[in-house]
mmCIF file of C-alpha atoms and ligand atoms in Angstrom:
data_model
loop_
_atom_site.group_PDB
_atom_site.id
_atom_site.type_symbol
_atom_site.label_atom_id
_atom_site.label_comp_id
_atom_site.label_asym_id
_atom_site.label_seq_id
_atom_site.Cartn_x
_atom_site.Cartn_y
_atom_site.Cartn_z
ATOM 1 C CA MET A 1 -19.053 30.048 -8.550
ATOM 2 C CA GLN A 2 -17.501 31.470 -11.723
ATOM 3 C CA THR A 3 -15.046 29.373 -13.717
ATOM 4 C CA ALA A 4 -11.615 30.890 -14.245
ATOM 5 C CA PRO A 5 -10.890 32.419 -17.676
ATOM 6 C CA PRO A 6 -7.922 30.942 -19.604
ATOM 7 C CA ASP A 7 -5.653 33.901 -18.830
ATOM 8 C CA ASP A 8 -6.373 33.542 -15.098
ATOM 9 C CA PRO A 9 -6.233 29.780 -14.444
ATOM 10 C CA LEU A 10 -7.537 28.033 -11.361
ATOM 11 C CA TRP A 11 -4.698 28.073 -8.847
ATOM 12 C CA THR A 12 -3.836 26.827 -5.372
ATOM 13 C CA ILE A 13 -1.402 27.906 -2.687
ATOM 14 C CA VAL A 14 -0.719 25.870 0.467
ATOM 15 C CA TYR A 15 1.470 27.219 3.274
ATOM 16 C CA VAL A 16 2.291 26.631 6.911
ATOM 17 C CA SER A 17 2.998 29.384 9.439
ATOM 18 C CA SER A 18 3.472 30.072 13.140
ATOM 19 C CA ALA A 19 0.776 31.926 15.067
ATOM 20 C CA SER A 20 1.986 35.101 16.766
ATOM 21 C CA TYR A 21 0.054 34.213 19.923
ATOM 22 C CA ASP A 22 -1.859 31.282 21.341
ATOM 23 C CA PHE A 23 -5.147 31.296 19.411
ATOM 24 C CA THR A 24 -8.266 30.457 21.441
ATOM 25 C CA PRO A 25 -11.292 28.935 19.675
ATOM 26 C CA LEU A 26 -12.797 32.449 19.757
ATOM 27 C CA ASP A 27 -9.697 33.964 18.107
ATOM 28 C CA LEU A 28 -9.954 31.328 15.383
ATOM 29 C CA GLU A 29 -13.652 32.067 14.832
ATOM 30 C CA ARG A 30 -12.882 35.772 14.456
ATOM 31 C CA LEU A 31 -10.052 35.069 12.007
ATOM 32 C CA LEU A 32 -12.247 32.686 9.989
ATOM 33 C CA ALA A 33 -15.125 35.190 9.893
ATOM 34 C CA SER A 34 -12.903 37.924 8.448
ATOM 35 C CA ALA A 35 -11.207 35.507 6.017
ATOM 36 C CA ARG A 36 -14.588 34.207 4.811
ATOM 37 C CA LEU A 37 -15.927 37.705 4.185
ATOM 38 C CA ALA A 38 -12.916 38.598 2.056
ATOM 39 C CA ASN A 39 -12.891 35.214 0.308
ATOM 40 C CA ASP A 40 -16.591 35.354 -0.560
ATOM 41 C CA ALA A 41 -16.027 38.693 -2.246
ATOM 42 C CA ALA A 42 -12.919 37.438 -4.084
ATOM 43 C CA GLY A 43 -14.114 33.984 -5.227
ATOM 44 C CA ILE A 44 -11.617 32.182 -2.979
ATOM 45 C CA THR A 45 -12.289 28.816 -1.344
ATOM 46 C CA GLY A 46 -10.041 26.673 0.854
ATOM 47 C CA LEU A 47 -9.187 25.074 4.167
ATOM 48 C CA LEU A 48 -7.565 26.416 7.359
ATOM 49 C CA LEU A 49 -6.102 24.061 9.973
ATOM 50 C CA TYR A 50 -4.700 25.140 13.336
ATOM 51 C CA CYS A 51 -2.593 22.920 15.560
ATOM 52 C CA HIS A 52 -0.775 24.089 18.706
ATOM 53 C CA GLY A 53 0.392 27.425 17.341
ATOM 54 C CA ASN A 54 0.796 26.377 13.703
ATOM 55 C CA PHE A 55 -1.451 27.119 10.746
ATOM 56 C CA MET A 56 -1.786 25.220 7.482
ATOM 57 C CA GLN A 57 -3.938 26.857 4.857
ATOM 58 C CA LEU A 58 -4.994 25.973 1.317
ATOM 59 C CA LEU A 59 -6.239 28.847 -0.855
ATOM 60 C CA GLU A 60 -7.799 28.171 -4.270
ATOM 61 C CA GLY A 61 -9.466 30.241 -6.980
ATOM 62 C CA PRO A 62 -8.426 32.251 -10.047
ATOM 63 C CA ARG A 63 -4.652 32.834 -9.843
ATOM 64 C CA SER A 64 -4.956 36.629 -9.562
ATOM 65 C CA ALA A 65 -7.434 36.296 -6.673
ATOM 66 C CA VAL A 66 -5.311 33.674 -4.892
ATOM 67 C CA GLN A 67 -2.232 35.877 -5.191
ATOM 68 C CA ALA A 68 -4.162 38.859 -3.795
ATOM 69 C CA ALA A 69 -5.503 36.774 -0.890
ATOM 70 C CA PHE A 70 -2.012 35.451 -0.169
ATOM 71 C CA ARG A 71 -0.743 39.036 -0.027
ATOM 72 C CA ARG A 72 -3.389 39.743 2.650
ATOM 73 C CA VAL A 73 -2.309 36.573 4.473
ATOM 74 C CA ARG A 74 1.377 37.536 4.286
ATOM 75 C CA GLY A 75 0.577 41.028 5.538
ATOM 76 C CA SER A 76 -1.041 39.784 8.722
ATOM 77 C CA ARG A 77 0.859 40.239 11.969
ATOM 78 C CA GLU A 78 -1.201 37.429 13.482
ATOM 79 C CA HIS A 79 1.348 34.916 12.202
ATOM 80 C CA HIS A 80 4.917 34.730 10.910
ATOM 81 C CA GLY A 81 7.413 32.248 9.484
ATOM 82 C CA ILE A 82 5.267 31.521 6.421
ATOM 83 C CA ILE A 83 6.583 28.589 4.355
ATOM 84 C CA GLU A 84 4.920 27.943 1.002
ATOM 85 C CA LEU A 85 4.351 24.247 0.339
ATOM 86 C CA LEU A 86 2.415 24.443 -2.949
ATOM 87 C CA ASP A 87 1.944 27.143 -5.596
ATOM 88 C CA GLU A 88 0.483 25.587 -8.742
ATOM 89 C CA PRO A 89 -2.434 25.335 -11.170
ATOM 90 C CA VAL A 90 -5.223 22.870 -10.352
ATOM 91 C CA PRO A 91 -7.835 21.276 -12.641
ATOM 92 C CA ALA A 92 -10.731 21.841 -10.211
ATOM 93 C CA ARG A 93 -11.458 23.214 -6.742
ATOM 94 C CA ALA A 94 -11.126 20.748 -3.847
ATOM 95 C CA PHE A 95 -13.193 22.947 -1.462
ATOM 96 C CA ALA A 96 -15.854 24.362 -3.797
ATOM 97 C CA GLY A 97 -18.589 26.071 -1.794
ATOM 98 C CA TRP A 98 -16.379 26.648 1.286
ATOM 99 C CA SER A 99 -15.206 30.254 1.609
ATOM 100 C CA MET A 100 -12.826 28.782 4.224
ATOM 101 C CA ALA A 101 -13.425 25.312 5.622
ATOM 102 C CA SER A 102 -11.837 24.489 8.957
ATOM 103 C CA ALA A 103 -11.309 21.430 11.131
ATOM 104 C CA GLY A 104 -9.518 20.501 14.338
ATOM 105 C CA ILE A 105 -6.351 18.470 13.815
ATOM 106 C CA GLY A 106 -3.870 16.669 16.060
ATOM 107 C CA ALA A 107 -0.113 17.201 15.949
ATOM 108 C CA GLU A 108 0.680 13.849 14.344
ATOM 109 C CA GLN A 109 -1.715 14.352 11.445
ATOM 110 C CA PHE A 110 -0.610 17.967 11.029
ATOM 111 C CA HIS A 111 2.990 16.836 10.598
ATOM 112 C CA GLN A 112 1.978 14.070 8.198
ATOM 113 C CA LEU A 113 0.266 16.658 6.003
ATOM 114 C CA ALA A 114 3.242 19.020 6.207
ATOM 115 C CA ASP A 115 5.704 16.234 5.348
ATOM 116 C CA ALA A 116 3.607 14.715 2.542
ATOM 117 C CA ALA A 117 4.929 14.673 -1.015
ATOM 118 C CA ASP A 118 3.794 17.753 -2.967
ATOM 119 C CA ALA A 119 1.894 15.595 -5.461
ATOM 120 C CA THR A 120 -0.311 14.071 -2.766
ATOM 121 C CA ARG A 121 -0.698 16.898 -0.224
ATOM 122 C CA ARG A 122 -3.798 18.481 -1.749
ATOM 123 C CA GLN A 123 -5.641 15.154 -1.899
ATOM 124 C CA LEU A 124 -4.550 14.335 1.680
ATOM 125 C CA LEU A 125 -5.894 17.706 2.874
ATOM 126 C CA LEU A 126 -9.221 16.988 1.182
ATOM 127 C CA ASP A 127 -9.331 13.419 2.587
ATOM 128 C CA PHE A 128 -8.538 14.723 6.067
ATOM 129 C CA TRP A 129 -11.212 17.376 5.948
ATOM 130 C CA GLN A 130 -13.880 15.023 4.579
ATOM 131 C CA ALA A 131 -13.151 12.578 7.400
ATOM 132 C CA ASN A 132 -13.118 15.279 10.114
ATOM 133 C CA ARG A 133 -15.584 17.996 9.059
HETATM 134 C C1 LIG B 201 -3.874 32.172 9.475
HETATM 135 C C2 LIG B 201 -4.441 33.287 8.675
HETATM 136 C C3 LIG B 201 -5.322 32.986 7.632
HETATM 137 C C4 LIG B 201 -5.853 34.006 6.843
HETATM 138 N N1 LIG B 201 -6.672 33.670 5.814
HETATM 139 C C5 LIG B 201 -7.130 34.642 4.997
HETATM 140 C C6 LIG B 201 -7.950 34.300 3.890
HETATM 141 O O1 LIG B 201 -8.304 33.141 3.662
HETATM 142 N N2 LIG B 201 -8.359 35.307 3.067
HETATM 143 C C7 LIG B 201 -8.010 36.622 3.293
HETATM 144 O O2 LIG B 201 -8.392 37.479 2.516
HETATM 145 N N3 LIG B 201 -7.248 36.960 4.367
HETATM 146 C C8 LIG B 201 -6.806 36.006 5.214
HETATM 147 N N4 LIG B 201 -6.037 36.350 6.293
HETATM 148 C C9 LIG B 201 -5.825 37.772 6.607
HETATM 149 C C10 LIG B 201 -6.836 38.201 7.685
HETATM 150 O O3 LIG B 201 -8.157 38.033 7.219
HETATM 151 C C11 LIG B 201 -6.678 39.651 8.099
HETATM 152 O O4 LIG B 201 -6.568 40.467 6.983
HETATM 153 C C12 LIG B 201 -5.426 39.780 8.899
HETATM 154 O O5 LIG B 201 -5.358 38.754 9.859
HETATM 155 C C13 LIG B 201 -5.391 41.134 9.603
HETATM 156 O O6 LIG B 201 -4.144 41.134 10.237
HETATM 157 P P1 LIG B 201 -3.564 42.445 10.896
HETATM 158 O O7 LIG B 201 -4.540 42.798 11.983
HETATM 159 O O8 LIG B 201 -2.225 42.051 11.375
HETATM 160 O O9 LIG B 201 -3.526 43.450 9.776
HETATM 161 C C14 LIG B 201 -5.516 35.361 7.109
HETATM 162 C C15 LIG B 201 -4.653 35.655 8.178
HETATM 163 C C16 LIG B 201 -4.124 34.635 8.959
HETATM 164 C C17 LIG B 201 -3.207 34.969 10.094
#
């Protein structure tokens, strides 16, 4: 994985959104497969969680690539009501090597992650995934 040049720092975006329909496990696999293809090509890594019609996703990589990926995400009719929770530089990738990690999550934990303080959310997402991968 390339390191980001100084004029294009390592960046992360975290958002939540509402699925436009009830995603089956197969729908999720298809979405992940297309996201991973695009992310591999763009140098993006991250985590996608789905819980009863809601998504939470962390995207990370060079800022320009993260912004381009987030434009693709925003353009998708498969979800709506996108709320950005984090949009900031990061010192290192949390999900290096994962073109889009994914894990099942219950409603209570999903809400805990959504309600977490900005300063701790990224670490909590990593902790959650490491415990549930
Ligand atoms: C929940 C969700 C996560 C997505 N994650 C990514 C991603 O990580 N990288 C990416 O390039 N596109 C991502 N996309 C965009 C999709 O890969 C694809 O471009 C989009 O769903 C196509 O939607 P459309 O059929 O409405 O055009 C995501 C879309 C959704 C709904």
